[in-house]
């Protein structure tokens, strides 16, 4: 299977920055057809889409709530996806999860990438933004 391990969460003041990492491993991962995404879940809230990137093509899409503040990227050599989070707000406080799915070759709309069912999930990393 594919294993995903998040890191980089922590405490930060409003307006500050964090970079989260998601390291992927597994014998079936190296296909260049994976899409990887970040989700978050605050206490009492449903899990919310944050950002997504296609592993090989680099197409990205962001939720409106983070667009312009967050940047998702990947390092193919390290099998790692990142999300750089700038101008953090208290409402960004949540557990952040990395997710992955292998998809057939072709075009996928941003909506499709943000709503498809992901097969692999990390354990999450806590991000707390203080005011």
Backbone as numpy.savetxt, mean C-alpha at the origin, in Angstrom:
# Nx Ny Nz CAx CAy CAz Cx Cy Cz
3.28 -19.76 -1.14 2.45 -18.60 -1.14 3.33 -17.35 -1.14
2.69 -16.21 -1.29 3.36 -14.93 -1.21 3.24 -14.42 0.21
4.35 -14.02 0.78 4.37 -13.42 2.10 4.68 -11.94 1.98
3.95 -11.14 2.73 4.13 -9.70 2.74 4.40 -9.25 4.17
5.43 -8.45 4.35 5.80 -7.95 5.67 5.94 -6.45 5.60
5.09 -5.75 6.35 5.14 -4.30 6.40 6.08 -3.83 7.50
6.62 -2.65 7.30 7.43 -2.00 8.32 7.40 -0.50 8.09
7.84 0.24 9.08 7.97 1.68 8.94 6.93 2.50 9.67
5.95 1.86 10.26 4.94 2.59 10.99 5.49 3.17 12.27
4.71 4.04 12.87 5.13 4.66 14.12 4.32 5.88 14.43
4.85 6.66 15.35 4.22 7.90 15.79 4.84 9.08 15.06
4.00 10.00 14.65 4.48 11.19 13.96 3.52 12.34 14.24
4.05 13.54 14.29 3.21 14.72 14.46 2.51 15.08 13.16
1.37 15.72 13.30 0.67 16.22 12.12 1.60 17.09 11.29
1.56 16.87 9.99 2.45 17.57 9.08 3.74 16.84 8.80
4.01 15.80 9.55 5.22 15.04 9.38 5.10 13.99 8.29
6.14 13.17 8.18 6.22 12.18 7.11 6.64 10.83 7.65
6.20 9.80 6.97 6.63 8.43 7.21 6.73 7.72 5.87
7.61 6.74 5.80 7.66 5.86 4.65 7.45 4.43 5.12
6.42 3.81 4.59 6.13 2.42 4.88 6.72 1.53 3.80
7.19 0.37 4.22 7.76 -0.60 3.30 6.97 -1.90 3.38
6.89 -2.58 2.28 6.26 -3.90 2.21 7.18 -4.81 1.42
7.79 -5.74 2.10 8.70 -6.69 1.47 7.94 -7.95 1.11
8.04 -8.35 -0.14 7.35 -9.52 -0.65 8.33 -10.66 -0.86
7.88 -11.85 -0.55 8.69 -13.03 -0.78 7.79 -14.21 -1.14
8.41 -15.25 -1.65 7.67 -16.43 -2.06 8.07 -16.87 -3.44
8.08 -18.14 -3.66 8.54 -18.68 -4.93 7.63 -18.34 -6.11
6.39 -18.00 -5.85 5.45 -17.68 -6.92 5.31 -16.19 -7.18
6.10 -15.37 -6.51 5.92 -13.94 -6.62 6.53 -13.33 -7.87
7.66 -13.83 -8.30 8.42 -13.22 -9.38 7.78 -13.51 -10.74
6.69 -12.82 -11.02 5.95 -13.02 -12.26 5.81 -11.76 -13.09
6.07 -10.60 -12.51 5.90 -9.31 -13.15 4.45 -9.02 -13.52
3.53 -9.74 -12.94 2.12 -9.53 -13.21 1.33 -9.20 -11.95
2.01 -8.89 -10.90 1.35 -8.59 -9.65 0.96 -7.12 -9.56
-0.13 -6.89 -8.88 -0.50 -5.55 -8.45 -0.39 -5.52 -6.93
0.13 -4.44 -6.40 0.29 -4.31 -4.96 -0.35 -3.02 -4.50
-0.97 -3.09 -3.35 -1.76 -1.97 -2.87 -1.55 -1.77 -1.38
-1.87 -0.58 -0.94 -1.93 -0.25 0.48 -3.37 0.04 0.86
-3.79 -0.54 1.96 -5.06 -0.26 2.57 -4.82 0.20 4.01
-5.82 0.77 4.61 -5.72 1.15 6.01 -7.06 0.94 6.69
-7.00 0.74 7.99 -8.20 0.55 8.77 -8.03 1.23 10.12
-8.90 2.18 10.37 -8.93 2.87 11.65 -9.90 2.15 12.58
-9.73 2.31 13.88 -10.66 1.66 14.81 -12.10 2.04 14.54
-12.95 1.04 14.47 -14.36 1.27 14.23 -14.72 1.59 12.80
-13.75 1.56 11.91 -13.98 1.88 10.51 -13.72 0.66 9.62
-14.30 0.69 8.44 -14.03 -0.35 7.46 -12.66 -0.13 6.84
-12.09 -1.19 6.33 -10.82 -1.08 5.65 -10.97 -0.21 4.40
-10.02 0.67 4.20 -10.10 1.70 3.18 -8.92 1.60 2.23
-9.18 1.69 0.96 -8.13 1.70 -0.04 -7.31 2.98 0.07
-6.00 2.86 -0.11 -5.10 4.00 -0.02 -4.40 4.26 -1.36
-3.70 3.26 -1.87 -2.92 3.44 -3.09 -2.61 2.08 -3.70
-2.33 2.07 -4.99 -2.03 0.82 -5.69 -0.99 1.08 -6.76
-0.19 0.07 -7.05 0.80 0.14 -8.11 0.88 -1.22 -8.79
1.01 -1.20 -10.10 1.28 -2.43 -10.83 2.76 -2.71 -10.78
3.11 -3.95 -10.49 4.49 -4.29 -10.20 5.42 -3.98 -11.35
5.04 -4.33 -12.56 5.93 -4.16 -13.69 5.75 -2.83 -14.41
4.53 -2.41 -14.61 4.28 -1.21 -15.39 4.39 0.09 -14.63
4.19 0.04 -13.33 4.32 1.22 -12.52 3.10 2.13 -12.48
1.99 1.70 -13.07 0.77 2.48 -12.99 0.36 2.65 -11.53
-0.05 3.85 -11.19 -0.43 4.14 -9.81 -1.79 4.80 -9.75
-2.43 4.64 -8.61 -3.71 5.27 -8.35 -3.82 5.48 -6.85
-4.44 6.62 -6.47 -4.55 6.99 -5.08 -5.98 7.32 -4.71
-6.31 7.03 -3.48 -7.58 7.49 -2.94 -7.58 9.01 -2.87
-8.74 9.60 -3.04 -8.84 11.05 -2.99 -8.32 11.62 -1.67
-8.49 10.88 -0.60 -8.11 11.37 0.70 -6.60 11.53 0.88
-5.82 10.84 0.05 -4.36 10.90 0.18 -3.68 11.44 -1.06
-4.42 11.63 -2.12 -3.84 12.08 -3.37 -3.12 13.42 -3.18
-1.90 13.49 -3.66 -1.09 14.68 -3.49 -0.22 14.67 -2.27
-0.50 13.78 -1.33 0.30 13.66 -0.11 1.09 12.36 -0.04
0.53 11.30 -0.59 1.17 9.98 -0.54 1.71 9.63 -1.91
2.80 8.88 -1.93 3.38 8.39 -3.17 3.74 6.93 -3.01
3.21 6.09 -3.89 3.53 4.67 -3.87 4.60 4.39 -4.92
5.53 3.52 -4.59 6.59 3.16 -5.51 7.05 1.75 -5.21
7.90 1.23 -6.08 8.42 -0.11 -5.85 9.86 -0.21 -6.30
10.56 -1.15 -5.69 11.93 -1.49 -6.04 11.90 -2.94 -6.47
11.96 -3.16 -7.78 11.82 -4.52 -8.29 12.94 -5.44 -7.80
14.15 -4.91 -7.70 15.27 -5.72 -7.28 15.11 -6.21 -5.84
14.44 -5.43 -5.02 14.25 -5.79 -3.62 12.88 -6.40 -3.34
12.06 -6.52 -4.37 10.70 -7.03 -4.20 9.97 -6.29 -3.08
10.08 -4.99 -3.11 9.54 -4.16 -2.06 8.73 -3.02 -2.65
7.60 -2.76 -2.04 6.77 -1.62 -2.40 6.76 -0.65 -1.22
6.71 0.62 -1.52 6.76 1.66 -0.51 5.57 2.58 -0.66
5.23 3.23 0.41 4.35 4.38 0.33 4.98 5.49 1.17
5.33 6.58 0.49 5.84 7.76 1.16 4.66 8.63 1.53
4.52 8.89 2.81 3.37 9.63 3.33 3.85 10.96 3.87
3.45 12.03 3.22 3.82 13.38 3.62 2.59 14.14 4.09
2.84 15.23 4.78 1.76 16.08 5.28 0.70 15.27 6.00
1.14 14.44 6.89 0.23 13.53 7.58 -0.75 14.30 8.47
-1.95 13.77 8.53 -3.03 14.34 9.31 -3.50 13.34 10.35
-4.09 13.82 11.44 -4.61 12.88 12.43 -5.56 11.85 11.85
-6.33 12.21 10.84 -7.25 11.27 10.24 -6.56 10.18 9.43
-5.25 10.29 9.24 -4.48 9.22 8.61 -4.15 8.11 9.59
-4.43 8.31 10.86 -4.14 7.30 11.87 -4.90 6.02 11.57
-4.19 4.91 11.46 -4.80 3.64 11.12 -3.72 2.56 11.12
-4.17 1.33 11.05 -3.27 0.24 10.72 -3.20 0.15 9.20
-2.00 0.17 8.67 -1.79 0.13 7.23 -1.38 -1.26 6.81
-2.05 -1.78 5.80 -1.83 -3.12 5.30 -1.34 -3.09 3.86
-0.40 -3.93 3.58 0.03 -4.18 2.21 -0.72 -5.39 1.67
-1.10 -5.32 0.41 -1.83 -6.41 -0.22 -1.31 -6.63 -1.63
-1.45 -7.86 -2.11 -0.97 -8.20 -3.45 -1.92 -9.17 -4.12
-1.90 -9.11 -5.44 -2.69 -10.03 -6.25 -2.03 -10.17 -7.60
-2.03 -11.38 -8.13 -1.58 -11.60 -9.49 -2.75 -11.42 -10.43
-2.55 -10.65 -11.49 -3.62 -10.36 -12.42 -3.17 -10.69 -13.84
-4.10 -11.07 -14.70 -3.74 -11.31 -16.10 -3.26 -10.05 -16.77
-2.48 -10.22 -17.81 -2.00 -9.08 -18.57 -3.17 -8.32 -19.17
-3.07 -7.00 -19.17 -4.09 -6.18 -19.77 -4.27 -4.88 -19.04
-5.21 -4.09 -19.52 -5.51 -2.81 -18.90 -6.52 -2.97 -17.78
-6.27 -2.27 -16.70 -7.19 -2.23 -15.57 -7.40 -0.77 -15.19
-8.63 -0.41 -15.02 -8.95 0.95 -14.63 -8.52 1.19 -13.19
-8.31 2.45 -12.81 -8.01 2.74 -11.41 -9.07 2.20 -10.46
-10.32 2.30 -10.86 -11.38 1.77 -10.01 -11.23 0.26 -9.83
-10.94 -0.44 -10.92 -10.78 -1.88 -10.83 -9.62 -2.25 -9.90
-8.52 -1.53 -10.01 -7.36 -1.82 -9.18 -7.63 -1.55 -7.71
-8.47 -0.59 -7.42 -8.74 -0.22 -6.05 -9.79 -1.10 -5.39
-10.58 -1.80 -6.18 -11.70 -2.57 -5.64 -11.59 -4.07 -5.83
-10.63 -4.53 -6.60 -10.48 -5.96 -6.80 -10.13 -6.65 -5.48
-10.42 -7.94 -5.41 -10.12 -8.71 -4.21 -8.66 -9.13 -4.23
-7.94 -8.74 -3.21 -6.54 -9.09 -3.09 -6.37 -10.40 -2.34
-5.41 -11.18 -2.79 -5.23 -12.54 -2.28 -4.26 -12.64 -1.12
-3.30 -11.75 -1.07 -2.24 -11.82 -0.07 -2.20 -10.54 0.72
-2.04 -10.69 2.02 -2.06 -9.55 2.93 -0.95 -9.65 3.95
-0.38 -8.50 4.28 0.55 -8.44 5.38 -0.19 -8.33 6.70
0.57 -8.30 7.78 0.00 -8.24 9.11 -0.37 -6.83 9.55
0.11 -5.84 8.86 -0.21 -4.46 9.17 0.85 -3.78 10.01
0.90 -2.47 9.87 1.79 -1.66 10.68 1.03 -0.41 11.12
1.17 -0.07 12.38 0.40 1.03 12.96 1.02 2.37 12.62
0.20 3.27 12.15 0.58 4.66 11.93 -0.31 5.53 12.81
0.31 6.31 13.66 -0.43 7.21 14.54 0.07 8.62 14.33
-0.84 9.51 13.98 -0.52 10.90 13.73 -1.14 11.73 14.84
-0.32 12.42 15.58 -0.78 13.22 16.70 -1.02 14.66 16.26
-1.96 15.30 16.91 -2.26 16.69 16.64 -1.67 17.60 17.69
